[in-house]
Amino acid sequence: MNTSPIIFLGKINCLHLLTHCATEILVPEDVKAELGDDSLPSFMLVKALSNTGDAYLRGALGQLHRGELSAMVLAQETLADFVILDDLLARKKAQRLGLKVMGTLGLLLLMAKSDILTPVQVWRHINKLTGQHGMYLSSRLMEQIRQNLLISSDTK
C-alpha cells in the first residue's frame, strides 16, 4: 500500500475499515518513512523489501516516488492480490508489471459493494476528498461513480 491512500482514508476516518476488506495489509518501509511521524495502525504490517527488490528499486527510480515503487516491488515479492496506488503513472507502471491495482476510490467502492459503508456514505466521503482534501477527479469520473453508486444527482 502506498502513502496517498493511507492519508486519504485517514482524512475521512475510513482507514480502520480496511480490516474488513483484506486479511493482511502490507506497507513497505519507504511508505512508513514518507508518512513521517504519523504512526500506522497496528493492523498494517511494515515489511522490508528483499535485497533483490531493493536493488531493483534503486535502479528504477525516476518519475515515480520511492514509496510507489516500493509498494509495487513488495506486491510482487509477496504475490499480493492488489497493490494500492492512486497516482496514474504509478498505476500504469504497476499494470505493466502485471499487478492488479486498486486506489482509494476502488477501496471505497469495494466498501459499498461489501456493505461496509452505504453508497451514500461513500459518495459523501468522495465529495469530502475532492472538496476538502485535494483529490482531483474529473466531472466525468464523478458522474460515473455517482451512477455506479445509484446516487441521485441532488445528493451531496
Short mmCIF file of N, CA and C in Angstrom, two decimals:
data_model
loop_
_atom_site.label_atom_id
_atom_site.label_comp_id
_atom_site.label_asym_id
_atom_site.label_seq_id
_atom_site.Cartn_x
_atom_site.Cartn_y
_atom_site.Cartn_z
N MET A 1 0.86 -1.18 0.00
CA MET A 1 0.00 0.00 0.00
C MET A 1 0.89 1.23 0.00
N ASN A 2 0.51 2.21 -0.82
CA ASN A 2 1.27 3.44 -0.92
C ASN A 2 0.73 4.50 0.04
N THR A 3 1.42 5.62 0.08
CA THR A 3 1.15 6.67 1.06
C THR A 3 -0.19 7.37 0.87
N SER A 4 -0.51 7.81 -0.35
CA SER A 4 -1.70 8.65 -0.53
C SER A 4 -3.00 7.94 -0.12
N PRO A 5 -3.21 6.67 -0.44
CA PRO A 5 -4.45 6.05 0.04
C PRO A 5 -4.53 6.00 1.58
N ILE A 6 -3.40 5.82 2.23
CA ILE A 6 -3.40 5.82 3.70
C ILE A 6 -3.81 7.20 4.20
N ILE A 7 -3.24 8.24 3.61
CA ILE A 7 -3.56 9.61 4.03
C ILE A 7 -5.02 9.94 3.74
N PHE A 8 -5.47 9.66 2.50
CA PHE A 8 -6.85 9.99 2.14
C PHE A 8 -7.86 9.24 3.01
N LEU A 9 -7.66 7.94 3.21
CA LEU A 9 -8.59 7.19 4.04
C LEU A 9 -8.56 7.66 5.49
N GLY A 10 -7.40 8.09 5.95
CA GLY A 10 -7.29 8.65 7.30
C GLY A 10 -8.07 9.95 7.44
N LYS A 11 -8.01 10.79 6.41
CA LYS A 11 -8.70 12.09 6.45
C LYS A 11 -10.22 11.94 6.53
N ILE A 12 -10.74 10.85 6.02
CA ILE A 12 -12.20 10.64 6.07
C ILE A 12 -12.58 9.57 7.11
N ASN A 13 -11.64 9.27 7.98
CA ASN A 13 -11.87 8.32 9.09
C ASN A 13 -12.36 6.95 8.61
N CYS A 14 -11.74 6.46 7.52
CA CYS A 14 -12.11 5.14 6.99
C CYS A 14 -10.95 4.16 6.99
N LEU A 15 -9.81 4.57 7.47
CA LEU A 15 -8.63 3.70 7.42
C LEU A 15 -8.88 2.39 8.15
N HIS A 16 -9.54 2.45 9.28
CA HIS A 16 -9.81 1.25 10.08
C HIS A 16 -10.70 0.24 9.34
N LEU A 17 -11.46 0.72 8.35
CA LEU A 17 -12.37 -0.17 7.62
C LEU A 17 -11.64 -1.12 6.69
N LEU A 18 -10.35 -0.86 6.45
CA LEU A 18 -9.57 -1.76 5.60
C LEU A 18 -9.51 -3.17 6.18
N THR A 19 -9.65 -3.29 7.49
CA THR A 19 -9.61 -4.62 8.11
C THR A 19 -10.77 -5.49 7.64
N HIS A 20 -11.83 -4.86 7.11
CA HIS A 20 -12.97 -5.61 6.57
C HIS A 20 -12.77 -5.97 5.10
N CYS A 21 -11.74 -5.41 4.49
CA CYS A 21 -11.51 -5.60 3.05
C CYS A 21 -10.37 -6.56 2.74
N ALA A 22 -9.48 -6.78 3.68
CA ALA A 22 -8.31 -7.61 3.42
C ALA A 22 -7.87 -8.30 4.70
N THR A 23 -7.28 -9.48 4.53
CA THR A 23 -6.79 -10.21 5.70
C THR A 23 -5.42 -9.70 6.12
N GLU A 24 -4.67 -9.13 5.18
CA GLU A 24 -3.33 -8.63 5.50
C GLU A 24 -3.05 -7.39 4.66
N ILE A 25 -2.58 -6.34 5.31
CA ILE A 25 -2.24 -5.10 4.61
C ILE A 25 -0.77 -4.81 4.87
N LEU A 26 0.02 -4.90 3.80
CA LEU A 26 1.46 -4.70 3.90
C LEU A 26 1.83 -3.30 3.44
N VAL A 27 2.76 -2.70 4.15
CA VAL A 27 3.25 -1.37 3.84
C VAL A 27 4.77 -1.44 3.78
N PRO A 28 5.38 -1.00 2.68
CA PRO A 28 6.84 -1.01 2.62
C PRO A 28 7.44 0.02 3.57
N GLU A 29 8.66 -0.22 3.98
CA GLU A 29 9.34 0.70 4.90
C GLU A 29 9.42 2.11 4.34
N ASP A 30 9.58 2.24 3.01
CA ASP A 30 9.65 3.56 2.39
C ASP A 30 8.36 4.35 2.57
N VAL A 31 7.23 3.68 2.55
CA VAL A 31 5.94 4.36 2.76
C VAL A 31 5.84 4.82 4.21
N LYS A 32 6.25 3.98 5.14
CA LYS A 32 6.25 4.39 6.55
C LYS A 32 7.13 5.62 6.72
N ALA A 33 8.30 5.63 6.06
CA ALA A 33 9.20 6.78 6.15
C ALA A 33 8.56 8.04 5.54
N GLU A 34 7.83 7.89 4.43
CA GLU A 34 7.16 9.03 3.81
C GLU A 34 6.09 9.62 4.74
N LEU A 35 5.46 8.77 5.52
CA LEU A 35 4.42 9.24 6.44
C LEU A 35 5.02 9.99 7.62
N GLY A 36 6.31 9.84 7.84
CA GLY A 36 6.98 10.55 8.93
C GLY A 36 6.50 10.09 10.28
N ASP A 37 6.13 11.05 11.09
CA ASP A 37 5.74 10.75 12.47
C ASP A 37 4.36 10.14 12.59
N ASP A 38 3.60 10.19 11.50
CA ASP A 38 2.26 9.58 11.54
C ASP A 38 2.41 8.08 11.74
N SER A 39 1.89 7.60 12.84
CA SER A 39 2.03 6.17 13.10
C SER A 39 0.96 5.41 12.32
N LEU A 40 1.35 4.25 11.86
CA LEU A 40 0.42 3.39 11.14
C LEU A 40 -0.43 2.62 12.14
N PRO A 41 -1.65 2.31 11.75
CA PRO A 41 -2.47 1.46 12.62
C PRO A 41 -1.81 0.09 12.80
N SER A 42 -2.08 -0.55 13.89
CA SER A 42 -1.42 -1.82 14.21
C SER A 42 -1.76 -2.92 13.21
N PHE A 43 -2.87 -2.81 12.49
CA PHE A 43 -3.23 -3.86 11.53
C PHE A 43 -2.42 -3.77 10.24
N MET A 44 -1.68 -2.69 10.05
CA MET A 44 -0.83 -2.56 8.86
C MET A 44 0.57 -3.07 9.20
N LEU A 45 1.06 -4.01 8.42
CA LEU A 45 2.35 -4.62 8.67
C LEU A 45 3.42 -3.96 7.81
N VAL A 46 4.43 -3.40 8.46
CA VAL A 46 5.55 -2.80 7.73
C VAL A 46 6.51 -3.91 7.36
N LYS A 47 6.88 -3.96 6.09
CA LYS A 47 7.71 -5.05 5.60
C LYS A 47 8.84 -4.49 4.76
N ALA A 48 10.03 -5.03 4.97
CA ALA A 48 11.21 -4.64 4.19
C ALA A 48 11.20 -5.37 2.85
N LEU A 49 11.77 -4.75 1.85
CA LEU A 49 11.96 -5.40 0.56
C LEU A 49 13.13 -6.36 0.66
N SER A 50 13.15 -7.34 -0.20
CA SER A 50 14.31 -8.23 -0.28
C SER A 50 15.49 -7.44 -0.82
N ASN A 51 16.68 -7.98 -0.72
CA ASN A 51 17.86 -7.32 -1.29
C ASN A 51 17.70 -7.12 -2.79
N THR A 52 17.15 -8.12 -3.46
CA THR A 52 16.91 -8.03 -4.90
C THR A 52 15.90 -6.93 -5.21
N GLY A 53 14.84 -6.89 -4.44
CA GLY A 53 13.81 -5.87 -4.62
C GLY A 53 14.36 -4.47 -4.38
N ASP A 54 15.20 -4.34 -3.36
CA ASP A 54 15.80 -3.05 -3.06
C ASP A 54 16.75 -2.61 -4.18
N ALA A 55 17.49 -3.54 -4.73
CA ALA A 55 18.39 -3.22 -5.84
C ALA A 55 17.58 -2.78 -7.07
N TYR A 56 16.49 -3.47 -7.35
CA TYR A 56 15.62 -3.09 -8.46
C TYR A 56 15.09 -1.67 -8.24
N LEU A 57 14.67 -1.41 -7.02
CA LEU A 57 14.11 -0.10 -6.67
C LEU A 57 15.11 1.02 -6.95
N ARG A 58 16.35 0.83 -6.52
CA ARG A 58 17.38 1.86 -6.73
C ARG A 58 17.60 2.11 -8.22
N GLY A 59 17.52 1.07 -9.03
CA GLY A 59 17.72 1.22 -10.46
C GLY A 59 16.51 1.77 -11.19
N ALA A 60 15.34 1.67 -10.58
CA ALA A 60 14.10 2.05 -11.26
C ALA A 60 13.63 3.46 -10.92
N LEU A 61 14.25 4.10 -9.93
CA LEU A 61 13.78 5.43 -9.53
C LEU A 61 13.89 6.38 -10.72
N GLY A 62 12.91 7.20 -10.86
CA GLY A 62 12.85 8.14 -11.97
C GLY A 62 11.65 9.03 -11.75
N GLN A 63 10.61 8.86 -12.58
CA GLN A 63 9.41 9.68 -12.47
C GLN A 63 8.55 9.30 -11.27
N LEU A 64 8.68 8.09 -10.80
CA LEU A 64 7.86 7.64 -9.68
C LEU A 64 8.59 7.84 -8.36
N HIS A 65 7.80 7.99 -7.32
CA HIS A 65 8.38 8.15 -5.98
C HIS A 65 8.82 6.79 -5.43
N ARG A 66 9.70 6.86 -4.48
CA ARG A 66 10.24 5.66 -3.86
C ARG A 66 9.13 4.81 -3.21
N GLY A 67 8.18 5.46 -2.57
CA GLY A 67 7.08 4.73 -1.92
C GLY A 67 6.22 3.97 -2.92
N GLU A 68 5.94 4.60 -4.04
CA GLU A 68 5.13 3.94 -5.07
C GLU A 68 5.84 2.70 -5.62
N LEU A 69 7.12 2.87 -5.96
CA LEU A 69 7.89 1.74 -6.47
C LEU A 69 8.05 0.65 -5.41
N SER A 70 8.27 1.05 -4.17
CA SER A 70 8.39 0.07 -3.09
C SER A 70 7.11 -0.73 -2.92
N ALA A 71 5.97 -0.05 -3.03
CA ALA A 71 4.68 -0.75 -2.91
C ALA A 71 4.54 -1.78 -4.04
N MET A 72 4.98 -1.42 -5.24
CA MET A 72 4.90 -2.35 -6.37
C MET A 72 5.83 -3.55 -6.17
N VAL A 73 7.06 -3.27 -5.75
CA VAL A 73 8.03 -4.35 -5.54
C VAL A 73 7.54 -5.28 -4.43
N LEU A 74 7.05 -4.71 -3.35
CA LEU A 74 6.53 -5.52 -2.24
C LEU A 74 5.35 -6.37 -2.71
N ALA A 75 4.47 -5.80 -3.52
CA ALA A 75 3.33 -6.57 -4.03
C ALA A 75 3.81 -7.74 -4.88
N GLN A 76 4.85 -7.51 -5.68
CA GLN A 76 5.40 -8.61 -6.49
C GLN A 76 6.03 -9.67 -5.61
N GLU A 77 6.82 -9.24 -4.63
CA GLU A 77 7.54 -10.20 -3.79
C GLU A 77 6.61 -11.04 -2.92
N THR A 78 5.50 -10.46 -2.52
CA THR A 78 4.59 -11.18 -1.62
C THR A 78 3.40 -11.80 -2.36
N LEU A 79 3.39 -11.65 -3.68
CA LEU A 79 2.29 -12.16 -4.50
C LEU A 79 0.94 -11.61 -4.01
N ALA A 80 0.93 -10.32 -3.72
CA ALA A 80 -0.27 -9.66 -3.20
C ALA A 80 -1.39 -9.69 -4.24
N ASP A 81 -2.61 -9.74 -3.75
CA ASP A 81 -3.77 -9.71 -4.63
C ASP A 81 -3.86 -8.37 -5.37
N PHE A 82 -3.52 -7.29 -4.68
CA PHE A 82 -3.59 -5.94 -5.24
C PHE A 82 -2.44 -5.11 -4.71
N VAL A 83 -2.08 -4.09 -5.47
CA VAL A 83 -1.23 -3.03 -4.96
C VAL A 83 -2.12 -1.79 -4.91
N ILE A 84 -2.06 -1.05 -3.82
CA ILE A 84 -2.94 0.09 -3.62
C ILE A 84 -2.16 1.37 -3.95
N LEU A 85 -2.54 2.01 -5.06
CA LEU A 85 -1.87 3.21 -5.57
C LEU A 85 -2.92 4.17 -6.13
N ASP A 86 -2.69 5.46 -5.98
CA ASP A 86 -3.58 6.45 -6.57
C ASP A 86 -2.97 7.13 -7.80
N ASP A 87 -1.68 7.38 -7.80
CA ASP A 87 -1.02 8.11 -8.88
C ASP A 87 -1.17 7.38 -10.21
N LEU A 88 -1.58 8.10 -11.25
CA LEU A 88 -1.85 7.49 -12.55
C LEU A 88 -0.61 6.85 -13.17
N LEU A 89 0.54 7.55 -13.13
CA LEU A 89 1.77 6.96 -13.69
C LEU A 89 2.16 5.69 -12.94
N ALA A 90 2.01 5.72 -11.63
CA ALA A 90 2.34 4.54 -10.82
C ALA A 90 1.39 3.39 -11.15
N ARG A 91 0.13 3.69 -11.32
CA ARG A 91 -0.86 2.66 -11.64
C ARG A 91 -0.54 2.00 -12.99
N LYS A 92 -0.18 2.84 -13.97
CA LYS A 92 0.17 2.31 -15.30
C LYS A 92 1.41 1.43 -15.23
N LYS A 93 2.40 1.85 -14.46
CA LYS A 93 3.63 1.06 -14.30
C LYS A 93 3.29 -0.27 -13.63
N ALA A 94 2.48 -0.24 -12.60
CA ALA A 94 2.10 -1.47 -11.89
C ALA A 94 1.37 -2.43 -12.82
N GLN A 95 0.49 -1.90 -13.65
CA GLN A 95 -0.23 -2.75 -14.59
C GLN A 95 0.72 -3.36 -15.61
N ARG A 96 1.72 -2.58 -16.07
CA ARG A 96 2.72 -3.12 -17.00
C ARG A 96 3.52 -4.25 -16.34
N LEU A 97 3.66 -4.18 -15.02
CA LEU A 97 4.37 -5.22 -14.28
C LEU A 97 3.48 -6.44 -14.00
N GLY A 98 2.23 -6.35 -14.43
CA GLY A 98 1.32 -7.48 -14.24
C GLY A 98 0.60 -7.48 -12.91
N LEU A 99 0.62 -6.36 -12.21
CA LEU A 99 -0.04 -6.27 -10.91
C LEU A 99 -1.47 -5.77 -11.07
N LYS A 100 -2.34 -6.26 -10.21
CA LYS A 100 -3.70 -5.72 -10.13
C LYS A 100 -3.63 -4.49 -9.24
N VAL A 101 -4.30 -3.44 -9.66
CA VAL A 101 -4.20 -2.14 -8.97
C VAL A 101 -5.56 -1.72 -8.46
N MET A 102 -5.55 -1.15 -7.28
CA MET A 102 -6.74 -0.53 -6.72
C MET A 102 -6.28 0.75 -6.04
N GLY A 103 -7.13 1.76 -6.03
CA GLY A 103 -6.80 3.01 -5.37
C GLY A 103 -7.80 3.33 -4.28
N THR A 104 -7.71 4.54 -3.78
CA THR A 104 -8.61 4.98 -2.71
C THR A 104 -10.06 4.84 -3.15
N LEU A 105 -10.37 5.29 -4.37
CA LEU A 105 -11.76 5.19 -4.85
C LEU A 105 -12.21 3.75 -4.96
N GLY A 106 -11.35 2.90 -5.48
CA GLY A 106 -11.68 1.49 -5.59
C GLY A 106 -11.96 0.86 -4.24
N LEU A 107 -11.18 1.25 -3.24
CA LEU A 107 -11.42 0.74 -1.89
C LEU A 107 -12.77 1.20 -1.36
N LEU A 108 -13.09 2.48 -1.59
CA LEU A 108 -14.38 2.99 -1.12
C LEU A 108 -15.54 2.30 -1.83
N LEU A 109 -15.39 2.08 -3.13
CA LEU A 109 -16.44 1.38 -3.88
C LEU A 109 -16.57 -0.07 -3.41
N LEU A 110 -15.44 -0.69 -3.09
CA LEU A 110 -15.47 -2.05 -2.54
C LEU A 110 -16.20 -2.06 -1.20
N MET A 111 -15.99 -1.03 -0.39
CA MET A 111 -16.68 -0.93 0.90
C MET A 111 -18.19 -0.82 0.71
N ALA A 112 -18.61 -0.11 -0.34
CA ALA A 112 -20.05 -0.02 -0.63
C ALA A 112 -20.57 -1.36 -1.11
N LYS A 113 -19.85 -1.99 -2.01
CA LYS A 113 -20.27 -3.29 -2.56
C LYS A 113 -20.34 -4.36 -1.47
N SER A 114 -19.45 -4.25 -0.49
CA SER A 114 -19.39 -5.23 0.60
C SER A 114 -20.28 -4.86 1.78
N ASP A 115 -21.07 -3.82 1.65
CA ASP A 115 -21.96 -3.34 2.71
C ASP A 115 -21.22 -2.91 3.97
N ILE A 116 -19.99 -2.45 3.81
CA ILE A 116 -19.24 -1.89 4.94
C ILE A 116 -19.66 -0.44 5.13
N LEU A 117 -19.89 0.24 4.02
CA LEU A 117 -20.43 1.60 4.00
C LEU A 117 -21.61 1.60 3.04
N THR A 118 -22.54 2.51 3.27
CA THR A 118 -23.64 2.65 2.33
C THR A 118 -23.15 3.43 1.11
N PRO A 119 -23.83 3.30 -0.02
CA PRO A 119 -23.45 4.11 -1.18
C PRO A 119 -23.47 5.61 -0.89
N VAL A 120 -24.43 6.06 -0.11
CA VAL A 120 -24.50 7.49 0.22
C VAL A 120 -23.28 7.89 1.07
N GLN A 121 -22.88 7.06 2.01
CA GLN A 121 -21.68 7.36 2.80
C GLN A 121 -20.45 7.45 1.90
N VAL A 122 -20.31 6.52 0.98
CA VAL A 122 -19.16 6.53 0.07
C VAL A 122 -19.19 7.81 -0.77
N TRP A 123 -20.35 8.17 -1.30
CA TRP A 123 -20.48 9.38 -2.12
C TRP A 123 -20.08 10.61 -1.30
N ARG A 124 -20.50 10.68 -0.07
CA ARG A 124 -20.14 11.83 0.79
C ARG A 124 -18.64 11.85 1.07
N HIS A 125 -18.06 10.68 1.29
CA HIS A 125 -16.60 10.62 1.51
C HIS A 125 -15.85 11.08 0.27
N ILE A 126 -16.30 10.66 -0.90
CA ILE A 126 -15.63 11.07 -2.15
C ILE A 126 -15.75 12.58 -2.33
N ASN A 127 -16.91 13.13 -2.05
CA ASN A 127 -17.09 14.58 -2.14
C ASN A 127 -16.21 15.33 -1.15
N LYS A 128 -16.04 14.76 0.02
CA LYS A 128 -15.16 15.38 1.03
C LYS A 128 -13.70 15.33 0.54
N LEU A 129 -13.29 14.19 -0.03
CA LEU A 129 -11.92 14.08 -0.54
C LEU A 129 -11.65 15.08 -1.65
N THR A 130 -12.61 15.24 -2.56
CA THR A 130 -12.40 16.16 -3.68
C THR A 130 -12.61 17.61 -3.27
N GLY A 131 -13.52 17.86 -2.37
CA GLY A 131 -13.83 19.24 -1.97
C GLY A 131 -12.92 19.81 -0.91
N GLN A 132 -12.41 18.97 -0.01
CA GLN A 132 -11.65 19.47 1.13
C GLN A 132 -10.21 18.96 1.21
N HIS A 133 -9.91 17.85 0.56
CA HIS A 133 -8.61 17.22 0.79
C HIS A 133 -7.74 17.07 -0.45
N GLY A 134 -8.08 17.76 -1.53
CA GLY A 134 -7.18 17.84 -2.66
C GLY A 134 -7.16 16.68 -3.63
N MET A 135 -8.09 15.75 -3.53
CA MET A 135 -8.15 14.68 -4.52
C MET A 135 -8.83 15.24 -5.77
N TYR A 136 -8.19 15.06 -6.91
CA TYR A 136 -8.78 15.53 -8.16
C TYR A 136 -9.46 14.38 -8.89
N LEU A 137 -10.71 14.61 -9.29
CA LEU A 137 -11.45 13.68 -10.13
C LEU A 137 -12.17 14.51 -11.19
N SER A 138 -12.14 14.06 -12.41
CA SER A 138 -12.84 14.78 -13.47
C SER A 138 -14.35 14.71 -13.21
N SER A 139 -15.07 15.66 -13.80
CA SER A 139 -16.52 15.66 -13.63
C SER A 139 -17.12 14.40 -14.26
N ARG A 140 -16.51 13.93 -15.34
CA ARG A 140 -16.98 12.70 -15.99
C ARG A 140 -16.84 11.50 -15.05
N LEU A 141 -15.69 11.38 -14.39
CA LEU A 141 -15.48 10.28 -13.45
C LEU A 141 -16.43 10.40 -12.25
N MET A 142 -16.61 11.61 -11.76
CA MET A 142 -17.55 11.80 -10.64
C MET A 142 -18.95 11.32 -11.04
N GLU A 143 -19.37 11.65 -12.25
CA GLU A 143 -20.69 11.23 -12.71
C GLU A 143 -20.77 9.70 -12.83
N GLN A 144 -19.71 9.08 -13.33
CA GLN A 144 -19.69 7.61 -13.43
C GLN A 144 -19.79 6.97 -12.05
N ILE A 145 -19.06 7.53 -11.09
CA ILE A 145 -19.10 7.00 -9.72
C ILE A 145 -20.50 7.17 -9.14
N ARG A 146 -21.07 8.35 -9.33
CA ARG A 146 -22.42 8.61 -8.80
C ARG A 146 -23.41 7.60 -9.37
N GLN A 147 -23.33 7.35 -10.68
CA GLN A 147 -24.23 6.39 -11.31
C GLN A 147 -23.96 4.97 -10.81
N ASN A 148 -22.68 4.63 -10.65
CA ASN A 148 -22.31 3.31 -10.14
C ASN A 148 -22.91 3.08 -8.75
N LEU A 149 -22.91 4.12 -7.95
CA LEU A 149 -23.44 4.02 -6.59
C LEU A 149 -24.96 4.16 -6.54
N LEU A 150 -25.56 4.48 -7.69
CA LEU A 150 -27.01 4.70 -7.79
C LEU A 150 -27.46 5.82 -6.85
N ILE A 151 -26.71 6.91 -6.90
CA ILE A 151 -27.00 8.08 -6.07
C ILE A 151 -27.71 9.10 -6.94
N SER A 152 -28.78 9.72 -6.42
CA SER A 152 -29.48 10.74 -7.20
C SER A 152 -28.60 11.98 -7.32
N SER A 153 -28.80 12.75 -8.36
CA SER A 153 -27.93 13.88 -8.65
C SER A 153 -28.07 15.01 -7.63
N ASP A 154 -29.11 15.01 -6.79
CA ASP A 154 -29.25 16.06 -5.81
C ASP A 154 -28.66 15.69 -4.44
N THR A 155 -28.07 14.50 -4.30
CA THR A 155 -27.47 14.08 -3.04
C THR A 155 -26.09 14.69 -2.91
N LYS A 156 -25.81 15.27 -1.80
CA LYS A 156 -24.49 15.89 -1.53
C LYS A 156 -23.73 15.10 -0.51
#
